[in-house]
Coordinates of C-alpha atoms in Angstrom, one line a residue:
X1394 CA 0.0 0.0 0.0
X1395 CA 1.4 3.4 -1.0
X1396 CA 2.3 5.7 1.8
X1397 CA 0.7 9.1 1.2
X1398 CA 3.2 10.8 3.5
X1399 CA 6.3 9.3 1.9
X1400 CA 7.7 11.9 -0.5
X1401 CA 11.0 10.4 -1.2
X1402 CA 12.1 10.0 -4.8
X1403 CA 11.1 6.3 -4.8
X1404 CA 7.5 7.2 -3.9
X1405 CA 7.2 10.4 -5.9
X1406 CA 4.3 9.3 -8.0
X1407 CA 2.2 7.8 -5.2
X1408 CA 2.7 10.6 -2.7
X1409 CA -0.2 13.1 -2.3
X1410 CA 2.0 15.9 -1.0
X1411 CA 0.9 15.7 2.6
X1412 CA 4.3 15.9 4.3
X1413 CA 6.0 18.7 2.5
X1414 CA 6.6 20.4 5.8
X1415 CA 9.2 17.9 7.0
X1416 CA 10.4 16.1 3.9
X1417 CA 14.0 16.8 2.8
X1418 CA 13.3 15.7 -0.7
X1419 CA 10.8 18.4 -1.5
X1420 CA 13.3 21.1 -0.7
X1421 CA 15.7 19.8 -3.4
X1422 CA 13.1 19.5 -6.2
X1423 CA 13.0 21.7 -9.2
X1424 CA 11.0 25.0 -8.8
X1425 CA 8.7 23.7 -11.5
X1426 CA 7.5 20.9 -9.3
X1427 CA 3.8 21.1 -8.9
X1428 CA 3.9 20.4 -5.2
X1429 CA 6.5 23.1 -4.5
X1430 CA 4.3 25.6 -6.4
X1431 CA 1.6 25.2 -3.7
X1432 CA 3.9 26.2 -0.9
X1433 CA 4.1 29.8 -0.2
X1434 CA 7.6 31.1 0.1
X1435 CA 8.4 32.2 3.7
X1436 CA 9.2 35.9 3.7
X1437 CA 12.0 37.5 5.6
X1438 CA 9.4 39.1 7.9
X1439 CA 7.8 35.7 8.7
X1440 CA 11.2 34.3 9.6
X1441 CA 12.0 37.2 11.8
X1442 CA 8.7 37.0 13.6
X1443 CA 9.5 33.4 14.5
X1444 CA 12.8 34.3 16.0
X1445 CA 12.4 36.9 18.8
X1446 CA 16.1 37.5 19.3
X1447 CA 16.7 38.2 15.6
X1448 CA 13.7 40.5 15.2
X1449 CA 14.7 42.4 18.3
X1450 CA 18.2 42.9 17.0
X1451 CA 16.9 44.0 13.6
X1452 CA 14.6 46.6 15.2
X1453 CA 17.3 47.8 17.5
X1454 CA 19.8 48.1 14.6
X1455 CA 17.2 50.0 12.6
X1456 CA 16.6 52.4 15.4
X1457 CA 20.3 53.0 15.8
X1458 CA 20.6 53.9 12.1
X1459 CA 17.6 56.2 12.3
X1460 CA 18.7 58.1 15.4
X1461 CA 22.3 58.3 14.3
X1462 CA 21.1 59.8 11.0
X1463 CA 19.0 62.4 12.8
X1464 CA 21.8 63.4 15.1
X1465 CA 24.2 63.8 12.1
X1466 CA 21.9 66.5 10.7
X1467 CA 23.1 70.1 11.2
X1468 CA 19.7 71.0 12.8
X1469 CA 20.6 68.6 15.7
X1470 CA 23.5 70.8 16.9
X1471 CA 23.5 74.2 18.5
X1472 CA 26.1 75.5 16.1
X1473 CA 24.2 74.1 13.0
X1474 CA 27.1 71.9 11.9
X1475 CA 27.4 68.3 10.9
X1476 CA 28.3 66.0 13.8
X1477 CA 31.1 63.6 13.6
X1478 CA 29.8 60.1 13.0
X1479 CA 31.4 58.5 16.1
X1480 CA 29.8 61.1 18.3
X1481 CA 26.3 60.7 16.7
X1482 CA 26.6 56.9 16.7
X1483 CA 27.8 56.7 20.3
X1484 CA 25.1 59.1 21.5
X1485 CA 22.4 57.1 19.7
X1486 CA 23.5 53.8 21.2
X1487 CA 23.9 55.3 24.6
X1488 CA 20.4 56.7 24.5
X1489 CA 18.6 53.7 23.0
X1490 CA 20.4 51.3 25.4
X1491 CA 19.5 53.6 28.3
X1492 CA 23.2 53.8 29.3
X1493 CA 23.6 57.6 29.2
X1494 CA 27.4 58.0 29.1
X1495 CA 27.8 61.5 27.5
X1496 CA 30.8 62.4 25.3
X1497 CA 29.5 65.9 24.6
X1498 CA 27.6 68.3 26.8
X1499 CA 24.0 67.5 26.1
X1500 CA 22.6 70.9 27.0
X1501 CA 25.2 72.9 25.1
X1502 CA 26.2 70.7 22.1
X1503 CA 22.7 69.5 21.0
X1504 CA 20.0 71.9 19.8
X1505 CA 16.4 71.5 21.0
X1506 CA 15.8 69.2 18.0
X1507 CA 18.8 67.1 18.9
X1508 CA 17.7 66.9 22.6
X1509 CA 14.2 65.9 21.5
X1510 CA 15.7 63.1 19.4
X1511 CA 17.7 61.9 22.5
X1512 CA 14.7 62.1 24.7
X1513 CA 12.5 60.0 22.4
X1514 CA 15.4 57.5 22.1
X1515 CA 15.6 57.2 25.9
X1516 CA 11.9 56.6 26.2
X1517 CA 11.8 54.1 23.4
X1518 CA 14.8 52.3 24.7
X1519 CA 13.4 52.2 28.2
X1520 CA 10.0 50.8 27.2
X1521 CA 11.6 48.3 24.8
X1522 CA 11.1 47.7 21.2
X1523 CA 8.7 44.8 21.5
X1524 CA 6.8 46.4 24.4
X1525 CA 6.2 49.6 22.4
X1526 CA 5.2 47.7 19.3
X1527 CA 2.7 45.6 21.4
X1528 CA 1.2 48.7 22.9
X1529 CA 0.6 50.1 19.4
X1530 CA -0.9 46.8 18.3
X1531 CA -3.2 46.7 21.3
X1532 CA -4.3 50.3 20.7
X1533 CA -5.1 49.6 17.1
X1534 CA -6.5 46.1 17.0
X1535 CA -7.3 45.4 20.7
X1536 CA -5.5 42.1 20.4
X1537 CA -2.0 40.7 19.9
X1538 CA -1.0 38.0 17.5
X1539 CA 0.6 34.9 19.0
X1540 CA 4.0 35.8 17.7
X1541 CA 3.8 39.3 19.1
X1542 CA 2.8 38.0 22.5
X1543 CA 5.7 35.6 22.5
X1544 CA 8.1 38.4 21.6
X1545 CA 6.7 40.7 24.2
X1546 CA 6.8 38.0 26.9
X1547 CA 10.5 37.5 26.1
X1548 CA 11.4 41.1 26.4
X1549 CA 9.4 41.7 29.6
X1550 CA 10.7 38.7 31.3
X1551 CA 7.3 37.0 32.0
X1552 CA 7.0 33.2 31.8
X1553 CA 3.3 33.3 31.0
X1554 CA 1.7 34.4 27.7
X1555 CA -1.5 35.1 29.7
X1556 CA 0.4 37.8 31.6
X1557 CA 1.5 39.8 28.6
X1558 CA -1.4 42.2 28.5
X1559 CA -1.3 42.6 32.3
X1560 CA 2.5 43.3 32.2
X1561 CA 2.0 45.7 29.3
X1562 CA -0.6 47.6 31.4
X1563 CA 1.7 47.7 34.4
X1564 CA 4.7 48.8 32.3
X1565 CA 2.8 51.6 30.7
X1566 CA 0.9 52.6 33.8
X1567 CA 4.0 52.5 36.0
X1568 CA 6.1 54.4 33.4
X1569 CA 3.4 57.2 33.1
X1570 CA 2.8 57.5 36.8
X1571 CA 6.5 57.5 37.8
X1572 CA 7.4 60.0 35.1
X1573 CA 4.5 62.3 35.7
X1574 CA 5.1 62.3 39.5
X1575 CA 8.8 63.0 39.0
X1576 CA 8.0 65.7 36.5
X1577 CA 5.6 67.4 39.0
X1578 CA 8.0 67.1 42.0
X1579 CA 10.9 68.6 40.0
X1580 CA 9.0 71.7 38.9
X1581 CA 9.3 73.9 42.1
X1582 CA 13.0 73.6 42.6
X1583 CA 13.9 73.7 38.9
X1584 CA 11.8 76.8 38.6
X1585 CA 14.0 78.5 41.3
X1586 CA 17.2 77.2 39.6
X1587 CA 16.1 78.7 36.2
X1588 CA 15.1 82.1 37.8
X1589 CA 11.5 81.9 36.8
X1590 CA 12.0 80.7 33.2
X1591 CA 8.9 78.5 32.9
X1592 CA 9.7 77.1 29.4
X1593 CA 13.2 76.0 30.4
X1594 CA 11.8 74.6 33.7
X1595 CA 9.2 72.5 31.9
X1596 CA 11.7 71.1 29.4
X1597 CA 14.3 70.2 32.1
X1598 CA 11.6 68.6 34.3
X1599 CA 10.3 66.5 31.4
X1600 CA 13.9 65.5 30.4
X1601 CA 14.9 64.6 33.9
X1602 CA 11.7 62.6 34.6
X1603 CA 12.1 60.5 31.5
X1604 CA 15.8 60.1 31.9
X1605 CA 15.6 59.2 35.6
X1606 CA 12.9 56.5 35.4
X1607 CA 14.6 54.9 32.4
X1608 CA 17.9 54.9 34.2
X1609 CA 19.7 57.1 31.6
X1610 CA 22.3 59.6 32.8
X1611 CA 21.7 62.3 30.2
X1612 CA 21.0 65.7 31.6
X1613 CA 19.3 68.7 29.8
X1614 CA 21.3 71.4 31.7
X1615 CA 24.8 72.6 30.8
X1616 CA 26.5 71.4 34.0
X1617 CA 24.5 68.4 35.0
X1618 CA 24.8 69.4 38.6
X1619 CA 21.2 70.3 39.4
X1620 CA 20.8 66.7 40.7
X1621 CA 22.8 67.7 43.7
X1622 CA 20.0 70.0 44.9
X1623 CA 17.7 68.2 47.3
X1624 CA 14.5 69.3 45.5
X1625 CA 15.9 67.8 42.2
X1626 CA 18.0 65.0 43.5
X1627 CA 15.5 63.2 45.7
X1628 CA 12.7 62.7 43.0
X1629 CA 15.3 61.6 40.5
X1630 CA 16.8 59.2 43.1
X1631 CA 13.4 57.6 43.9
X1632 CA 12.4 57.3 40.2
X1633 CA 15.7 55.8 39.2
X1634 CA 15.5 53.3 42.1
X1635 CA 12.0 52.2 41.0
X1636 CA 13.3 51.7 37.5
X1637 CA 16.0 49.3 38.7
X1638 CA 13.5 46.8 40.2
X1639 CA 12.3 45.5 36.8
X1640 CA 8.9 45.0 35.3
X1641 CA 8.2 41.5 36.7
X1642 CA 8.9 42.7 40.2
X1643 CA 6.6 45.7 39.8
X1644 CA 3.9 43.5 38.3
X1645 CA 4.1 41.1 41.2
X1646 CA 4.0 43.9 43.8
X1647 CA 1.0 45.5 42.1
X1648 CA -0.9 42.2 41.9
X1649 CA -0.2 41.4 45.6
X1650 CA -1.2 45.0 46.6
X1651 CA -4.5 44.7 44.7
X1652 CA -5.3 41.3 46.4
X1653 CA -4.0 42.5 49.7
X1654 CA -1.5 39.7 50.0
X1655 CA 1.3 39.7 52.5
X1656 CA 5.0 39.8 51.4
X1657 CA 5.1 36.0 52.1
X1658 CA 3.0 35.6 48.9
X1659 CA 5.6 37.5 46.8
X1660 CA 7.3 35.4 44.1
X1661 CA 10.8 34.1 44.7
X1662 CA 12.1 36.4 42.0
X1663 CA 10.6 39.4 43.8
X1664 CA 12.0 38.4 47.1
X1665 CA 15.5 37.8 45.8
X1666 CA 15.5 41.1 43.8
X1667 CA 14.3 43.2 46.8
X1668 CA 16.5 41.6 49.4
X1669 CA 19.6 41.7 47.2
X1670 CA 19.0 45.2 46.1
X1671 CA 18.6 46.4 49.7
X1672 CA 21.8 44.7 50.7
X1673 CA 23.7 46.3 47.8
X1674 CA 22.4 49.8 48.5
X1675 CA 23.1 49.5 52.2
X1676 CA 26.6 48.2 51.6
X1677 CA 27.3 51.0 49.0
X1678 CA 26.0 53.7 51.4
X1679 CA 28.3 52.5 54.2
X1680 CA 31.3 52.3 51.8
X1681 CA 30.9 55.9 50.5
X1682 CA 30.4 57.3 54.0
X1683 CA 33.4 55.4 55.4
X1684 CA 35.9 55.4 52.6
X1685 CA 35.2 58.7 50.9
X1686 CA 34.2 60.8 53.9
X1687 CA 37.1 63.2 53.4
X1688 CA 36.8 63.3 49.6
X1689 CA 36.0 67.0 48.8
X1690 CA 35.0 66.0 45.2
X1691 CA 32.2 63.9 46.5
X1692 CA 31.5 65.8 49.7
X1693 CA 32.4 69.5 49.0
X1694 CA 31.1 70.6 52.5
X1695 CA 31.1 69.2 56.0
X1696 CA 27.4 69.3 56.4
X1697 CA 26.3 65.8 57.5
X1698 CA 22.9 66.1 55.8
X1699 CA 24.6 67.0 52.5
X1700 CA 27.0 64.1 52.9
X1701 CA 24.2 61.6 53.6
X1702 CA 22.2 62.9 50.6
X1703 CA 25.2 62.6 48.2
X1704 CA 26.2 59.2 49.6
X1705 CA 22.6 58.0 49.0
X1706 CA 22.8 59.2 45.4
X1707 CA 26.2 57.5 45.0
X1708 CA 24.9 54.3 46.5
X1709 CA 22.0 54.0 44.1
X1710 CA 23.1 55.6 40.8
X1711 CA 26.2 53.4 39.8
X1712 CA 23.9 50.4 39.2
X1713 CA 21.5 52.5 37.1
X1714 CA 21.4 56.1 35.9
X1715 CA 24.6 58.0 36.6
X1716 CA 23.7 61.7 36.1
X1717 CA 26.3 63.7 38.1
X1718 CA 29.7 62.4 37.1
X1719 CA 31.8 65.3 38.1
X1720 CA 33.1 63.6 41.3
X1721 CA 33.8 60.1 39.8
X1722 CA 37.3 60.8 38.5
X1723 CA 38.3 62.1 42.0
X1724 CA 37.5 59.0 44.0
X1725 CA 40.1 56.5 45.1
X1726 CA 41.1 53.5 43.0
X1727 CA 39.6 51.3 45.7
X1728 CA 36.2 53.0 45.2
X1729 CA 36.5 52.7 41.5
X1730 CA 37.0 49.0 41.8
X1731 CA 34.0 48.8 44.2
X1732 CA 31.8 50.8 41.8
X1733 CA 32.9 48.6 39.0
X1734 CA 31.7 45.6 41.0
X1735 CA 28.3 47.3 41.6
X1736 CA 27.9 48.2 38.0
X1737 CA 28.8 44.6 36.9
X1738 CA 26.1 43.3 39.2
X1739 CA 23.6 45.8 37.8
X1740 CA 19.9 46.0 38.6
X1741 CA 16.8 43.8 38.4
X1742 CA 15.8 41.5 35.6
X1743 CA 13.9 43.1 32.7
X1744 CA 14.7 46.5 34.1
X1745 CA 16.1 49.4 32.1
X1746 CA 19.6 48.9 33.7
X1747 CA 22.1 46.3 32.7
X1748 CA 24.7 44.1 34.3
X1749 CA 24.4 40.4 35.1
X1750 CA 21.3 41.3 37.2
X1751 CA 20.9 41.1 41.0
X1752 CA 19.1 37.8 40.9
X1753 CA 22.0 36.2 39.0
X1754 CA 24.4 37.6 41.6
X1755 CA 22.1 36.2 44.4
X1756 CA 22.1 32.8 42.8
X1757 CA 25.9 32.8 42.5
X1758 CA 26.2 33.6 46.3
X1759 CA 23.7 30.9 47.1
X1760 CA 25.6 28.3 45.1
X1761 CA 28.8 29.3 47.0
X1762 CA 27.0 29.0 50.3
X1763 CA 25.7 25.5 49.4
X1764 CA 29.2 24.4 48.3
X1765 CA 31.0 25.7 51.4
X1766 CA 28.4 24.2 53.8
X1767 CA 28.3 20.9 52.0
X1768 CA 24.7 21.0 50.9
X1769 CA 23.7 19.3 47.7
X1770 CA 20.6 21.5 47.0
X1771 CA 20.7 25.3 46.6
X1772 CA 17.7 26.7 48.5
X1773 CA 16.4 30.1 49.5
X1774 CA 13.1 31.1 51.2
X1775 CA 12.4 27.4 51.6
X1776 CA 12.5 27.0 47.8
X1777 CA 15.0 24.9 45.8
X1778 CA 16.7 26.6 42.9
X1779 CA 16.7 24.2 39.8
X1780 CA 20.1 23.1 38.5
X1781 CA 19.3 24.6 35.1
X1782 CA 19.0 28.1 36.7
X1783 CA 22.2 27.5 38.6
X1784 CA 24.1 26.6 35.4
X1785 CA 22.6 29.6 33.6
X1786 CA 23.7 32.0 36.4
X1787 CA 27.3 30.6 36.3
X1788 CA 27.5 30.7 32.5
X1789 CA 26.1 34.2 32.2
X1790 CA 28.4 35.6 34.9
X1791 CA 31.4 33.9 33.3
X1792 CA 30.6 35.2 29.8
X1793 CA 29.9 38.7 31.0
X1794 CA 33.1 38.8 33.0
X1795 CA 35.1 37.8 29.9
X1796 CA 33.3 40.4 27.9
X1797 CA 34.2 43.2 30.3
X1798 CA 37.8 42.1 30.5
X1799 CA 38.1 42.0 26.7
X1800 CA 36.6 45.5 26.5
X1801 CA 38.9 46.8 29.2
X1802 CA 42.0 45.4 27.5
X1803 CA 40.9 46.9 24.2
X1804 CA 40.5 50.3 25.9
X1805 CA 44.0 50.1 27.3
X1806 CA 45.4 49.4 23.9
X1807 CA 43.5 52.2 22.2
X1808 CA 43.7 54.9 24.9
X1809 CA 46.7 54.0 27.1
X1810 CA 44.5 54.4 30.2
X1811 CA 45.2 52.6 33.5
X1812 CA 43.7 49.2 34.1
X1813 CA 41.4 50.4 36.9
X1814 CA 40.0 53.1 34.7
X1815 CA 39.6 50.8 31.7
X1816 CA 37.7 48.2 33.9
X1817 CA 35.5 51.0 35.3
X1818 CA 34.6 52.3 31.8
X1819 CA 33.9 48.8 30.5
X1820 CA 31.7 47.9 33.4
X1821 CA 29.8 51.2 33.1
X1822 CA 29.1 50.6 29.4
X1823 CA 28.3 46.9 30.0
X1824 CA 25.9 47.7 32.9
X1825 CA 24.4 50.8 31.2
X1826 CA 25.4 52.7 34.4
X1827 CA 26.2 56.0 32.8
X1828 CA 29.3 56.9 34.7
X1829 CA 32.7 57.7 33.2
X1830 CA 36.2 58.6 34.3
X1831 CA 37.0 60.2 31.0
X1832 CA 38.2 57.2 29.0
X1833 CA 35.4 57.7 26.5
X1834 CA 36.4 60.7 24.5
X1835 CA 35.1 62.4 21.4
X1836 CA 38.7 62.7 20.3
X1837 CA 39.3 58.9 20.4
X1838 CA 36.7 57.3 18.1
X1839 CA 38.0 53.8 18.8
X1840 CA 37.0 54.0 22.5
X1841 CA 33.5 55.1 21.5
X1842 CA 33.0 52.1 19.2
X1843 CA 34.4 49.7 21.8
X1844 CA 32.0 51.0 24.5
X1845 CA 29.1 51.1 22.0
X1846 CA 29.7 47.4 21.3
X1847 CA 29.6 46.7 25.1
X1848 CA 26.3 48.5 25.4
X1849 CA 24.8 46.7 22.4
X1850 CA 25.9 43.2 23.6
X1851 CA 24.4 43.7 27.1
X1852 CA 21.2 45.4 26.0
X1853 CA 20.3 43.2 23.0
X1854 CA 22.3 40.0 23.2
X1855 CA 23.1 38.7 26.6
X1856 CA 19.7 39.4 28.0
X1857 CA 17.7 38.3 25.0
X1858 CA 16.2 34.8 24.9
X1859 CA 17.6 32.4 22.4
X1860 CA 15.7 31.5 19.3
X1861 CA 13.3 28.6 19.5
X1862 CA 10.6 27.7 21.9
X1863 CA 10.0 28.4 25.5
X1864 CA 8.8 25.8 27.9
X1865 CA 5.5 26.5 29.7
X1866 CA 3.4 24.5 32.1
X1867 CA 0.0 24.1 30.6
X1868 CA -3.3 23.1 32.2
X1869 CA -6.7 22.1 30.9
X1870 CA -8.9 25.0 29.9
X1871 CA -12.5 25.8 29.3
X1872 CA -14.7 27.4 26.7
X1873 CA -12.9 26.3 23.6
X1874 CA -14.1 24.9 20.4
X1875 CA -12.2 21.6 20.2
X1876 CA -11.6 20.0 16.8
X1877 CA -10.7 16.3 17.2
X1878 CA -8.6 14.8 14.4
X1879 CA -6.8 11.6 13.7
X1880 CA -3.0 11.4 14.2
X1881 CA -0.5 9.5 12.1
X1882 CA -3.1 7.7 9.9
X1883 CA -5.0 10.9 9.0
X1884 CA -6.2 11.0 5.4
X1885 CA -6.2 14.1 3.2
X1886 CA -9.9 14.6 3.6
X1887 CA -9.6 14.7 7.4
X1888 CA -6.8 17.3 7.1
X1889 CA -8.8 19.5 4.7
X1890 CA -12.0 19.2 6.7
X1891 CA -10.2 20.2 9.9
X1892 CA -8.5 23.1 8.1
X1893 CA -11.7 24.4 6.7
X1894 CA -13.4 24.2 10.1
X1895 CA -10.5 25.9 11.9
X1896 CA -10.4 28.7 9.3
X1897 CA -14.1 29.6 9.3
X1898 CA -15.3 32.2 9.2
X1899 CA -13.0 33.9 6.7
X1900 CA -10.5 36.3 8.0
X1901 CA -7.5 36.1 10.3
X1902 CA -8.2 33.9 13.3
X1903 CA -6.1 32.6 16.2
X1904 CA -5.8 28.8 16.2
X1905 CA -4.2 26.7 19.0
X1906 CA -2.9 23.4 17.5
X1907 CA -2.0 20.8 20.2
X1908 CA 0.3 18.1 18.8
X1909 CA 2.9 18.4 16.1
X1910 CA 2.7 15.0 14.6
X1911 CA 1.9 14.5 10.9
X1912 CA -1.7 15.5 11.3
X1913 CA -1.1 18.4 13.6
X1914 CA 1.9 19.6 11.7
X1915 CA 0.0 19.5 8.5
X1916 CA -2.9 21.5 9.9
X1917 CA -0.7 24.0 11.6
X1918 CA 1.5 24.6 8.6
X1919 CA -1.4 24.9 6.2
X1920 CA -3.3 27.3 8.4
X1921 CA -0.1 29.4 8.8
X1922 CA 0.2 29.4 5.0
X1923 CA -3.4 30.7 4.8
X1924 CA -2.5 33.6 7.1
X1925 CA -4.1 32.4 10.3
X1926 CA -2.6 33.2 13.7
X1927 CA -1.3 29.8 14.7
X1928 CA 0.4 28.6 17.9
X1929 CA 1.5 25.0 17.9
X1930 CA 2.2 23.1 21.2
X1931 CA 3.9 19.7 21.7
X1932 CA 5.7 18.0 24.5
X1933 CA 8.3 16.5 22.2
X1934 CA 11.4 18.8 22.1
X1935 CA 12.6 17.4 18.8
X1936 CA 9.3 18.2 17.1
X1937 CA 9.2 21.6 18.7
X1938 CA 12.8 22.3 17.6
X1939 CA 12.0 21.2 14.0
X1940 CA 9.0 23.4 13.7
X1941 CA 10.3 26.5 15.6
X1942 CA 11.8 27.8 12.4
X1943 CA 8.5 27.8 10.7
X1944 CA 5.8 28.3 13.3
X1945 CA 5.3 30.0 16.7
X1946 CA 5.8 26.9 19.0
X1947 CA 5.8 26.1 22.7
X1948 CA 7.1 22.9 24.3
X1949 CA 4.6 21.8 26.9
X1950 CA 3.0 18.7 28.3
X1951 CA -0.7 19.1 27.8
X1952 CA -1.5 16.4 30.4
X1953 CA -0.2 18.8 33.1
X1954 CA -3.3 20.0 35.0
X1955 CA -1.8 23.4 35.9
X1956 CA -1.9 24.7 32.5
X1957 CA -3.6 26.3 29.5
X1958 CA -4.2 29.5 31.4
X1959 CA -0.5 30.3 31.1
X1960 CA -0.7 30.6 27.4
X1961 CA -4.0 32.5 27.6
X1962 CA -5.8 29.8 25.6
X1963 CA -9.2 31.5 26.1
X1964 CA -8.0 34.1 23.7
X1965 CA -7.8 31.6 20.8
X1966 CA -10.8 31.4 18.5
X1967 CA -10.2 27.7 17.7
X1968 CA -8.3 24.8 19.1
X1969 CA -7.2 21.7 17.2
X1970 CA -6.4 18.6 19.2
X1971 CA -4.1 16.4 17.1
X1972 CA -2.7 13.9 19.7

C-alpha cells in the first residue's frame, strides 16, 4: 500500500504531497515541481517574527541607524554643523540602550531638536522595542498575535503568555505614573534654579523625569549638577530606584497589593530582587560614607545632611542612571573597583539597567553557600533553585566577566589608560550605568566604538532569549471549540476538513494546535500558509525544535493540570487537538 506521507524520490508518483513540511526531498526538487508551487515562500518578515532574538536585533539596529542619521543633521547641533559620525553613533547607542554616558555636553552641544531626538530615544529604549510595538498593536486592533505575545513576553521577562497584557498595562501605567510624578516634583526647585524661566523649567523637568525612570544619565542642563539639589536629586533618586527593580517585580508587587496579599506571597524572583537590592544599597551607602568621607570632590562641604544625601545618590546611581559624574574621577582607586563591581552586578531582571542582574548575583552567592556548607541543594526562602537556573547563572556571569575584561584590554590598547579606569569604563558601558572617568572621549573614536559594542551586547544579546521555543506549564482550559482529528493515519480529507473548520469564518483567526505529529503539523503549517494566527504546542522537544523555524511553537505537556491559562488559551478562536 502506498504511503501518502512518503515523499522520497522512490514514492514520488504515489505521494499526495501531505508531508512537504518535514520532507527533505521536497526542498531539493526543481522549482517547477507542482507540489512546490503550492507552498508559499516564507518571507524574511515571517522568519524574523518566529525568532524573537533576531527580530529584536533588527529593530534595535534600525533604530540606531535612524537616530544616528537624525543626530548627524546640522539641525541637531547648537552650532548648526554636521556632527562627527562616532559622536552621533555613540550618543544614539547610549540613549537607546539607556546607558547615558555623555561624550559631549547634552545641554550645550545639541540643539532643541537634537535633545528631543535623544529624549525619544531614551523613552523608546526604556520601554523596549517589543513592548512599544505591542502597545501600538493593542491600541489599534485590541489584540495581539501569538508571535507578538511571545516576543513581548521574552522582552518583559514574564513566563506566561497570559500575563503579557497585564504586564503591558503595568509597564505603561508605571512608566506614566512615575514619570508624571517625577515631573511634578521637579517643577518647584527647577523653577527656582532657572530664575522663573517656565519654558526651560518645563523642558528640564520632562527630560529629567524620562531620563531618571529609564535609568539614563543624560541631563538637559549645561553642567548636569542640578541633581545635587535636594529638590531635584530626591525625586530623581526615587524614580531611578523604582526603574532598577524590573517590570516582573513591579507587576508582582501591584498584583499582591490589589489582592491585599502579604509579602510572604511574593514570588521568589521578587523576594530575591528586593533583598539583594537592599543589601547592595546599604553596603554601598556604608562604603561611601566610610571610605570617601574626606573626599571633597564627592562631599564638598562638611554638612552631615549633605553628605548623607550625596552618599545615597552615589549608592543607588552606579547600578542604574549616573547623572552627576563630576566627582567620579576624583574617588580613590579602591572606590573605582568597588563601583565597577556594583555596575557589573547591575539591577533587576527586565529593568532598564544592565549588568548580570541582582538575581543572577544572588544565585551565585547561594551556590557558593551551598558548596561551602556541603549542601547538595541550593535553597532560598524554603525553595529549591533548579540546577538549570544555577548553570545559567554561572555561564552568564562567566561570559559577562570575559566580555568586560576583553573590552577593558581593548580600551587600554587604544587609549593607554590605567587598568582600573579601563575596567571602570567597560563595566559602566556593559551595565548601562552612565558613569565615566574620562576614557570615553570624542577625540578617540576607537574608544567610542568599543564602549558602544559593550552596550549593544548587554542590551540586545546577553539578556535576549535564544531563538526557539519556550517551555511553559499548561493546564486544561474551558470554553474552547475543540476539533478532534486523527493522528498519524489521517487522510487528506480529514486534514482538509479540519483546516476548513478551523479557518471559518473567513479572515485572520487565532488557532491553537495541540500536537505536532503528521496530522497536527500539516494542519498548523497549512493554516499558517493561509495567514491564520497559529500557535503549535507539543511536549516532544525534537518536534518543537524542528517546527520552531516555521511556526510559533511552545514545548509543553498538555497532560499537566496546571496549564492552559498560562498561554492565555481562552483568547484563541479555535483549538485543534491532534494527539
